[in-house]
Short mmCIF file of C-alpha atoms and ligand atoms in Angstrom, two decimals:
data_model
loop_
_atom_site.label_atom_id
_atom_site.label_comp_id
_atom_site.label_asym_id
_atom_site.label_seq_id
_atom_site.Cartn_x
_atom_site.Cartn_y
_atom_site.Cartn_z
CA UNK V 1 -4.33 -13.46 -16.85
CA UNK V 2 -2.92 -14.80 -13.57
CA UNK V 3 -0.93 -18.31 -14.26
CA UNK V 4 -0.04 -20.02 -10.83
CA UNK V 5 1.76 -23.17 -11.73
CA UNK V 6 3.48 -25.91 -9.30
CA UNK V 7 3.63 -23.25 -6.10
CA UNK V 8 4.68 -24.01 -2.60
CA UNK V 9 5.67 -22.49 0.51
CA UNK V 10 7.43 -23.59 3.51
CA UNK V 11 7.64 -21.27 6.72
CA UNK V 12 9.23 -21.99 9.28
CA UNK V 13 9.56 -25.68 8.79
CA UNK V 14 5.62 -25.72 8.33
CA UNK V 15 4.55 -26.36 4.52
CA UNK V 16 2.36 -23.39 4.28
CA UNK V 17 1.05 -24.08 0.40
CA UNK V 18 1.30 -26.84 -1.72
CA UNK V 19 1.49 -27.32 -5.29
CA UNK V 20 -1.02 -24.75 -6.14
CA UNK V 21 -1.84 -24.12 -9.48
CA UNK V 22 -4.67 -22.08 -10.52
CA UNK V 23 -5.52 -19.78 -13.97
CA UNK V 24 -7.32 -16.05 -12.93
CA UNK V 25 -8.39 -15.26 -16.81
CA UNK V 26 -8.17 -11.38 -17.66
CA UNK V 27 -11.00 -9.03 -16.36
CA UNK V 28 -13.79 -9.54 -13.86
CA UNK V 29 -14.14 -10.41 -10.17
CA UNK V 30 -12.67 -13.61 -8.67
CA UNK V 31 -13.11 -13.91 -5.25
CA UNK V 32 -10.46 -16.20 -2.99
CA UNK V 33 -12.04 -17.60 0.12
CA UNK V 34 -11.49 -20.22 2.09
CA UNK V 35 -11.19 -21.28 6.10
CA UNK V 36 -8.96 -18.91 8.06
CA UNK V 37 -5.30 -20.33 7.75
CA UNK V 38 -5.99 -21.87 4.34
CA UNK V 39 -3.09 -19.63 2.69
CA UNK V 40 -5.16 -16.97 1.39
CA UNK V 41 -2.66 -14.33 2.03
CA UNK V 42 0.27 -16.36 1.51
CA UNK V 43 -0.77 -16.70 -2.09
CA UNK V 44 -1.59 -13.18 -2.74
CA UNK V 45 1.32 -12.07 -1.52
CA UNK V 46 3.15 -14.10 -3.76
CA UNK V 47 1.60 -13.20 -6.39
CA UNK V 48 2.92 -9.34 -5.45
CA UNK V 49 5.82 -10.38 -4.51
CA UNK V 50 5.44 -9.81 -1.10
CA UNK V 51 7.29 -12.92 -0.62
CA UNK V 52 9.73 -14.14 -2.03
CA UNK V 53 9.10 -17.28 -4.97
CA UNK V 54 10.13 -20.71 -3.23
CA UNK V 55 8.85 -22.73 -6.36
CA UNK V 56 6.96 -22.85 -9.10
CA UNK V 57 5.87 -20.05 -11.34
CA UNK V 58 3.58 -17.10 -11.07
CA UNK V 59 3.26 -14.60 -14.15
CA UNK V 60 0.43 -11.46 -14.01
CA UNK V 61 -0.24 -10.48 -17.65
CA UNK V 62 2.74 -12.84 -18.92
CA UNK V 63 5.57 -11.44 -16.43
CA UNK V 64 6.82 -13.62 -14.19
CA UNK V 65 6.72 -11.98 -10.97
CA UNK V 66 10.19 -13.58 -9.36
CA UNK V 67 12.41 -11.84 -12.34
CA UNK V 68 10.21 -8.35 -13.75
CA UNK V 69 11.75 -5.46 -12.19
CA UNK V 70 9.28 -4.03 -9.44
CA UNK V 71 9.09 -0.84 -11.00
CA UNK V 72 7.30 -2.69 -13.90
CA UNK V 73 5.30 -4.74 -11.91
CA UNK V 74 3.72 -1.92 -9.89
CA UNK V 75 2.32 -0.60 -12.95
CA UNK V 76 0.39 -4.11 -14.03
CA UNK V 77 -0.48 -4.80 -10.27
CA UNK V 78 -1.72 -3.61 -6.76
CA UNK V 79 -2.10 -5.02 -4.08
CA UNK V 80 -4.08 -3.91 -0.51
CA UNK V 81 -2.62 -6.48 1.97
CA UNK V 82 -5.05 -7.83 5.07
CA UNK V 83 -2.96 -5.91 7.70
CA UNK V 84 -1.22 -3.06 6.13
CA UNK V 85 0.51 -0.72 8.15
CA UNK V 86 0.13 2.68 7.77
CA UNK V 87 2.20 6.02 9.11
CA UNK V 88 -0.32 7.76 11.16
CA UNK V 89 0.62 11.59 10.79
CA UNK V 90 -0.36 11.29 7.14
CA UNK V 91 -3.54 13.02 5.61
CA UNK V 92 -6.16 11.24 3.59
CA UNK V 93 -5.10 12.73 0.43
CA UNK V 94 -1.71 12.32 0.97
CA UNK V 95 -2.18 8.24 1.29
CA UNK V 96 -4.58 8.06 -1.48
CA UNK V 97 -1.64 9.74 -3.38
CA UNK V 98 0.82 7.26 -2.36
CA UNK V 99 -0.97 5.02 -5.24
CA UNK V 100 0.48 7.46 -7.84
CA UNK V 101 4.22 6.57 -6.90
CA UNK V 102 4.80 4.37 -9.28
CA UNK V 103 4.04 7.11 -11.94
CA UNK V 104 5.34 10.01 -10.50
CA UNK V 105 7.98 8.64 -8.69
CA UNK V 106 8.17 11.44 -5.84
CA UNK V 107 6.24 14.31 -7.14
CA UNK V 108 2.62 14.40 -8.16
CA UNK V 109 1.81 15.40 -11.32
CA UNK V 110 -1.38 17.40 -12.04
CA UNK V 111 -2.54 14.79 -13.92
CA UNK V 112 -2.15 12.92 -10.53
CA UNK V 113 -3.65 14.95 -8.76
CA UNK V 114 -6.51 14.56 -10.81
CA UNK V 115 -6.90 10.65 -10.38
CA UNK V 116 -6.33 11.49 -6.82
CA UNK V 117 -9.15 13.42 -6.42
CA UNK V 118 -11.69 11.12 -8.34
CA UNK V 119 -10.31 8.38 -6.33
CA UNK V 120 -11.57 10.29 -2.83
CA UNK V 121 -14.98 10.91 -4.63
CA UNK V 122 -15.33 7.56 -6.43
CA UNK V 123 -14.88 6.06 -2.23
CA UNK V 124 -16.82 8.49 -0.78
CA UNK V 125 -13.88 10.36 1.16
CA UNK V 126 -13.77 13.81 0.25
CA UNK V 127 -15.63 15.27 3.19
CA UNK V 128 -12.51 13.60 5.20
CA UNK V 129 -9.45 14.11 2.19
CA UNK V 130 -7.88 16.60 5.00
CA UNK V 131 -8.38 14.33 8.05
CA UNK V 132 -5.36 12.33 9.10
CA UNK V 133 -5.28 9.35 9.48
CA UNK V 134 -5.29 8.02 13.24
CA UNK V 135 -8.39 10.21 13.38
CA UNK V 136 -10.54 7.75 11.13
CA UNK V 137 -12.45 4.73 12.34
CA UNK V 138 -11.51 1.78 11.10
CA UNK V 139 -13.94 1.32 8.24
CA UNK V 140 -12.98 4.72 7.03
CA UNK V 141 -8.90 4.41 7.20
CA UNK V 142 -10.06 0.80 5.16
CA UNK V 143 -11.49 3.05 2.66
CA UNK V 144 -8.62 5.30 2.08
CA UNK V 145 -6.46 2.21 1.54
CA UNK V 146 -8.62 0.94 -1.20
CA UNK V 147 -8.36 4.33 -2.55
CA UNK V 148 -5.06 4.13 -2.10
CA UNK V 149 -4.73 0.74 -4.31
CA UNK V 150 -6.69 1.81 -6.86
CA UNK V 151 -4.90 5.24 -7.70
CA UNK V 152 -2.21 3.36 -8.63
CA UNK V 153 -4.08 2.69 -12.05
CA UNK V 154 -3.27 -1.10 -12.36
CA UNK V 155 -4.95 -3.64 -14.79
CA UNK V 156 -4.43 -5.84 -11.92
CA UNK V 157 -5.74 -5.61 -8.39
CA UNK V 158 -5.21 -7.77 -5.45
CA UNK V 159 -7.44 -6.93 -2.53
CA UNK V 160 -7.29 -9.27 0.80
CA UNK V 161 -10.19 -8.75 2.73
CA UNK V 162 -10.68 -5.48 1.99
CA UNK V 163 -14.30 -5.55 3.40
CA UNK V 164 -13.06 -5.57 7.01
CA UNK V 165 -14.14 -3.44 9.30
CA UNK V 166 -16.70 -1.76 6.69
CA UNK V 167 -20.34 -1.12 7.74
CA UNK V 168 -22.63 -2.77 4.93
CA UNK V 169 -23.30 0.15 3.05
CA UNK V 170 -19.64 0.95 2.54
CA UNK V 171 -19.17 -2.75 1.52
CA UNK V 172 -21.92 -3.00 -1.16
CA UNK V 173 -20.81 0.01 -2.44
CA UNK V 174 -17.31 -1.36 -3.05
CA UNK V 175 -18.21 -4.41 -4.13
CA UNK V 176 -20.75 -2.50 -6.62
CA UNK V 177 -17.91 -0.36 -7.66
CA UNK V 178 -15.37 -3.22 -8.31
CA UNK V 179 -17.93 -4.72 -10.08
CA UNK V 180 -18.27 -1.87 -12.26
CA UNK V 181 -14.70 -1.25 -12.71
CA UNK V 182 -14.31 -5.37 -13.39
CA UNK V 183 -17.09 -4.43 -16.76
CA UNK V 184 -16.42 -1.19 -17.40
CA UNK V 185 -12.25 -0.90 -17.47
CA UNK V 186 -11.44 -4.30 -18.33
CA UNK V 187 -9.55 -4.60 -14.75
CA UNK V 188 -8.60 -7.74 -13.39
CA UNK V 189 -10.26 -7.89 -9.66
CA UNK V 190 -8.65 -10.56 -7.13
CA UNK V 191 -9.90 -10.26 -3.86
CA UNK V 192 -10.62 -12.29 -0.79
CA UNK V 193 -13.84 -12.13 0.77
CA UNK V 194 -15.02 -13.64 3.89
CA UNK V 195 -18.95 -12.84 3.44
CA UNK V 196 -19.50 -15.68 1.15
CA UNK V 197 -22.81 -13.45 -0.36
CA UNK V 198 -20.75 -10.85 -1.07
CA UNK V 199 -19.32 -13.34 -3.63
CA UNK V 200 -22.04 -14.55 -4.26
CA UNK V 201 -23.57 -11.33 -5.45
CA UNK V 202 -21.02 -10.06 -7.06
CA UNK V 203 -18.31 -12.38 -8.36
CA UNK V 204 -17.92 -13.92 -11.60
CA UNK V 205 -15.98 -16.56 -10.55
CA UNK V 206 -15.12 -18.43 -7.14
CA UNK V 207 -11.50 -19.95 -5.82
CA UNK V 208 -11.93 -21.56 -2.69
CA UNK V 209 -8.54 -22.47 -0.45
CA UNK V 210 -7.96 -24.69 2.18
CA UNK V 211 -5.17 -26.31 3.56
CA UNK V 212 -3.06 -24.45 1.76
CA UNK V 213 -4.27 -26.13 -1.31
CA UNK V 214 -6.83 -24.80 -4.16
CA UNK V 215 -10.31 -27.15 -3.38
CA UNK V 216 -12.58 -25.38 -5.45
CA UNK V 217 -12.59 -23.32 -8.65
CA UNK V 218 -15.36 -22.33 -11.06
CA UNK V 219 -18.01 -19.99 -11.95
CA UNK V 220 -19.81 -18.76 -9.19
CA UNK V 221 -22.63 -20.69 -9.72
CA UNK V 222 -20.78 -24.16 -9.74
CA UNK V 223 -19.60 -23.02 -6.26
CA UNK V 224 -22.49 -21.30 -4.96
CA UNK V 225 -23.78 -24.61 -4.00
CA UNK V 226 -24.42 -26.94 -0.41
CA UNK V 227 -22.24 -29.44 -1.46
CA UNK V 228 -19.31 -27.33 -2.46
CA UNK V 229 -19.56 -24.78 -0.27
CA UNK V 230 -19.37 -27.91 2.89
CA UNK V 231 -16.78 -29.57 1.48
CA UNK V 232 -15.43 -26.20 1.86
CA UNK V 233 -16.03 -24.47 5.24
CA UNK V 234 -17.22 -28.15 6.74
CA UNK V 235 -20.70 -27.51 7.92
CA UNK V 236 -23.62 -27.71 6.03
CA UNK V 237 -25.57 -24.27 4.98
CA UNK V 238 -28.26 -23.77 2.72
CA UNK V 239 -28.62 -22.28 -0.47
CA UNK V 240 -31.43 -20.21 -1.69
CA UNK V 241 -32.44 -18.05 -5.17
CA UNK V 242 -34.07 -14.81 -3.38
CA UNK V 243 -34.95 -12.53 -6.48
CA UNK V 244 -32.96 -13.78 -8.99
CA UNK V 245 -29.60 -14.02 -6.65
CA UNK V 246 -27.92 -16.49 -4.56
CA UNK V 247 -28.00 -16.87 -0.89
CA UNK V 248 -26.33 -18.82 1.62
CA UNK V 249 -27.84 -19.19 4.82
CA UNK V 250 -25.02 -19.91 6.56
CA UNK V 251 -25.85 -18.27 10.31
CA UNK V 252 -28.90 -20.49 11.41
N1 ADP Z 1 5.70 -16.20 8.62
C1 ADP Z 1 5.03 -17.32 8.91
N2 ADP Z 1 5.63 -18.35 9.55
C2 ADP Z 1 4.98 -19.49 9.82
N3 ADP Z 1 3.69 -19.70 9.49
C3 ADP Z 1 3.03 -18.72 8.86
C4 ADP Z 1 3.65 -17.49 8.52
N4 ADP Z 1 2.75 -16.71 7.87
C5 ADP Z 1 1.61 -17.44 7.82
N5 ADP Z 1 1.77 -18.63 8.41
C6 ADP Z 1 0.76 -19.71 8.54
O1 ADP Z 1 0.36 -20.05 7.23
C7 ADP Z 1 -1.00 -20.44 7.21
C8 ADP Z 1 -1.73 -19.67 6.14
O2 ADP Z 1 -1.80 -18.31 6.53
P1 ADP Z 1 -2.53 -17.23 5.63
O3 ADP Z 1 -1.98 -17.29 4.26
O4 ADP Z 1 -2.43 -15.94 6.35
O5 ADP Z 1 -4.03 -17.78 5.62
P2 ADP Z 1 -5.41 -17.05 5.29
O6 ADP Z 1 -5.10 -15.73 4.66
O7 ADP Z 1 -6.11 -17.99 4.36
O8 ADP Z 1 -6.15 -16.93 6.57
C9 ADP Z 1 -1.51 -20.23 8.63
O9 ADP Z 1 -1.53 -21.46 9.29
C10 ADP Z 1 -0.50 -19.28 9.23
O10 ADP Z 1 -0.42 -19.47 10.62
MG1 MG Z 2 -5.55 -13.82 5.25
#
């Protein structure tokens, strides 16, 4: 479980969050969206300690995040930031294995190597584990970065907007496989998704930001719905059941 209690941020003199206080139970997908600016990414780093704790209180899995020692920390949670930058005369492989560091701690162990190597296959990147990585297209390098995040084994996994930049075969297939790891490994999914159907499809449950404050939160049906989902984003869409799933028309 995720416990955000009484957080807010201030940035240079602008109050960037305010008094946020959500619950992210244990296991599944929740999905984080919101209006561009809401705080998305201010919270979830936070949460990883990105940044440092102004106020309030954030614990992942009972440890609060401002006082367990990183080391600790990176082996609960992950986190794949929105713009992460990323040393360009490095291989595939070698990234993906930069997830392991918290275990190894320098030197990859054959176990390692092992996780390594079903992480490339589970995303679909062992015909490129050899390429560098200024070679890849943008979709691709995005996929060795989720890799990367999950290698490092965590019950906990933060993932902003990791759908950018991926065609939409790429991003069903990570949203299936998130979905999959969310059932099958008891893992704790957090990520935020700007393709509202993506959530739709494939979250259990639905935060919505804006204004650096929590507006929304609930199962994703509850949320999944014209009303919320204006209040939201501000303009009105429309909802529809199309074989059994949810659909927001929001592009007419
Ligand atoms: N270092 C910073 N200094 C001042 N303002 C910032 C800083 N980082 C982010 N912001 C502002 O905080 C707000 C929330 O940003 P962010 O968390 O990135 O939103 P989101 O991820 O929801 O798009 C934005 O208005 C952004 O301009
Ligand atoms: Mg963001």
């Amino acid at each position: 479980m995720i416990e955000i209690s009484g957080v807010s941020l201030t940035l240079g003199g602008s109050g960037i969050l305010n008094d946020v206080n959500l619950t992210v139970p244990k296991g599944g997908v929740t999905a984080l969206v919101g209006p561009n600016g809401a705080g998305k990414s201010s919270l979830l780093s936070l949460i990883a300690r990105l940044q440092p704790l102004q106020s309030g209180r954030i614990t992942v899995d009972g440890l609060a995040v401002d006082t367990t020692p990183s080391r600790e920390l990176a082996k609960v949670m992950a986190i794949l930031r929105q713009d992460p930058g990323v040393a360009s005369r490095l291989r595939v492989a070698e990234l993906v294995g930069f997830g392991r560091f918290p275990h190894h701690r320098g030197r990859l162990t054959a176990q390692d190597r092992e996780i390594v190597a079903a992480s490339l296959e589970q995303f679909d990147l062992g015909d490129l584990s050899l390429r560098f990585i200024d070679t890849l297209s943008g979709g691709q390098r995005q996929r060795a970065l989720v890799a990367m995040t999950f290698c490092q084994g965590t019950d906990y996994i933060l993932l902003d907007e990791p759908l950018n930049n991926l065609d939409m075969f790429h991003a069903r297939n990570l949203m299936r496989t998130l979905r999959r790891i969310g059932d099958e490994h008891g893992k704790t999914v957090l990520i935020v998704l700007h393709d509202i159907n993506h959530a739709a499809a494939h979250a259990d449950r639905i935060v919505a930001m804006k204004d650096g404050a929590v507006v929304a939160s609930g199962d994703t049906e509850a949320i999944i719905r014209p009303d919320v989902l204006e209040s939201i984003f501000g303009f009105p869409m429309l909802v529809e059941r199309v074989a059994g799933r949810l659909a927001v028309l929001h592009h007419t």
